[in-house]
Amino acid sequence: QVQLVESGGGSEQSGGSLRLSCAASGFNVSTFSMAWFRQAPGAEREGVAAINRDGLTQYADSVQGRFTISLDNDVNTVSLQMNSLKQEDTAMYYCAASRGMWTKFLLRERSYTYWGQGTRVTVSS
């Protein structure tokens, strides 16, 4: 049974950093495409960062250079290091997993089958 549990959300000031983690069970994260999505109040869910099993990464333009996605195979987690946070990063962040070997559609919501419950990130000025 595939399960994804996010942690690490919270409140931070603009310019600060947070690290989100997604603990996976029921599969090995190194064999799936993994991604982080976010949904701000009143907005649609958007892809933030993703990595496939070849290590190919993709980032939304809005977070390029500030966020980094990585896998920790020892503890079967995928993390999102978020630096230089901005108020517009405020959202619920979701971890997602897919058996598909995505390259072109790594940040597409419908590429992913499995979703966590989310962790909230609030960035204040």
Coordinates of C-alpha atoms in Angstrom, one line a residue, residues 3 23 25-26 32 45 48-49 57 71 73 84 86 88 91 95 102 106 110 120 124:
Q3 CA 1.5 6.0 1.5
A23 CA 8.1 9.8 4.0
S25 CA 6.0 3.6 2.3
G26 CA 4.9 0.7 0.1
F32 CA 9.1 6.3 -9.0
R45 CA -2.7 23.3 -7.5
V48 CA 6.7 23.1 -7.9
A49 CA 9.5 20.5 -8.2
T57 CA 14.7 17.4 -12.1
L71 CA 15.8 11.9 -2.6
N73 CA 17.1 6.5 -0.4
S84 CA 14.8 32.7 0.0
K86 CA 8.6 34.8 -0.5
E88 CA 3.8 34.1 -2.6
A91 CA 0.4 27.4 0.3
C95 CA 4.0 15.3 -2.1
W102 CA 8.1 11.0 -16.8
L106 CA 7.1 15.9 -14.6
R110 CA -2.4 14.2 -13.8
R120 CA 1.1 24.0 5.3
S124 CA 5.2 36.4 6.3

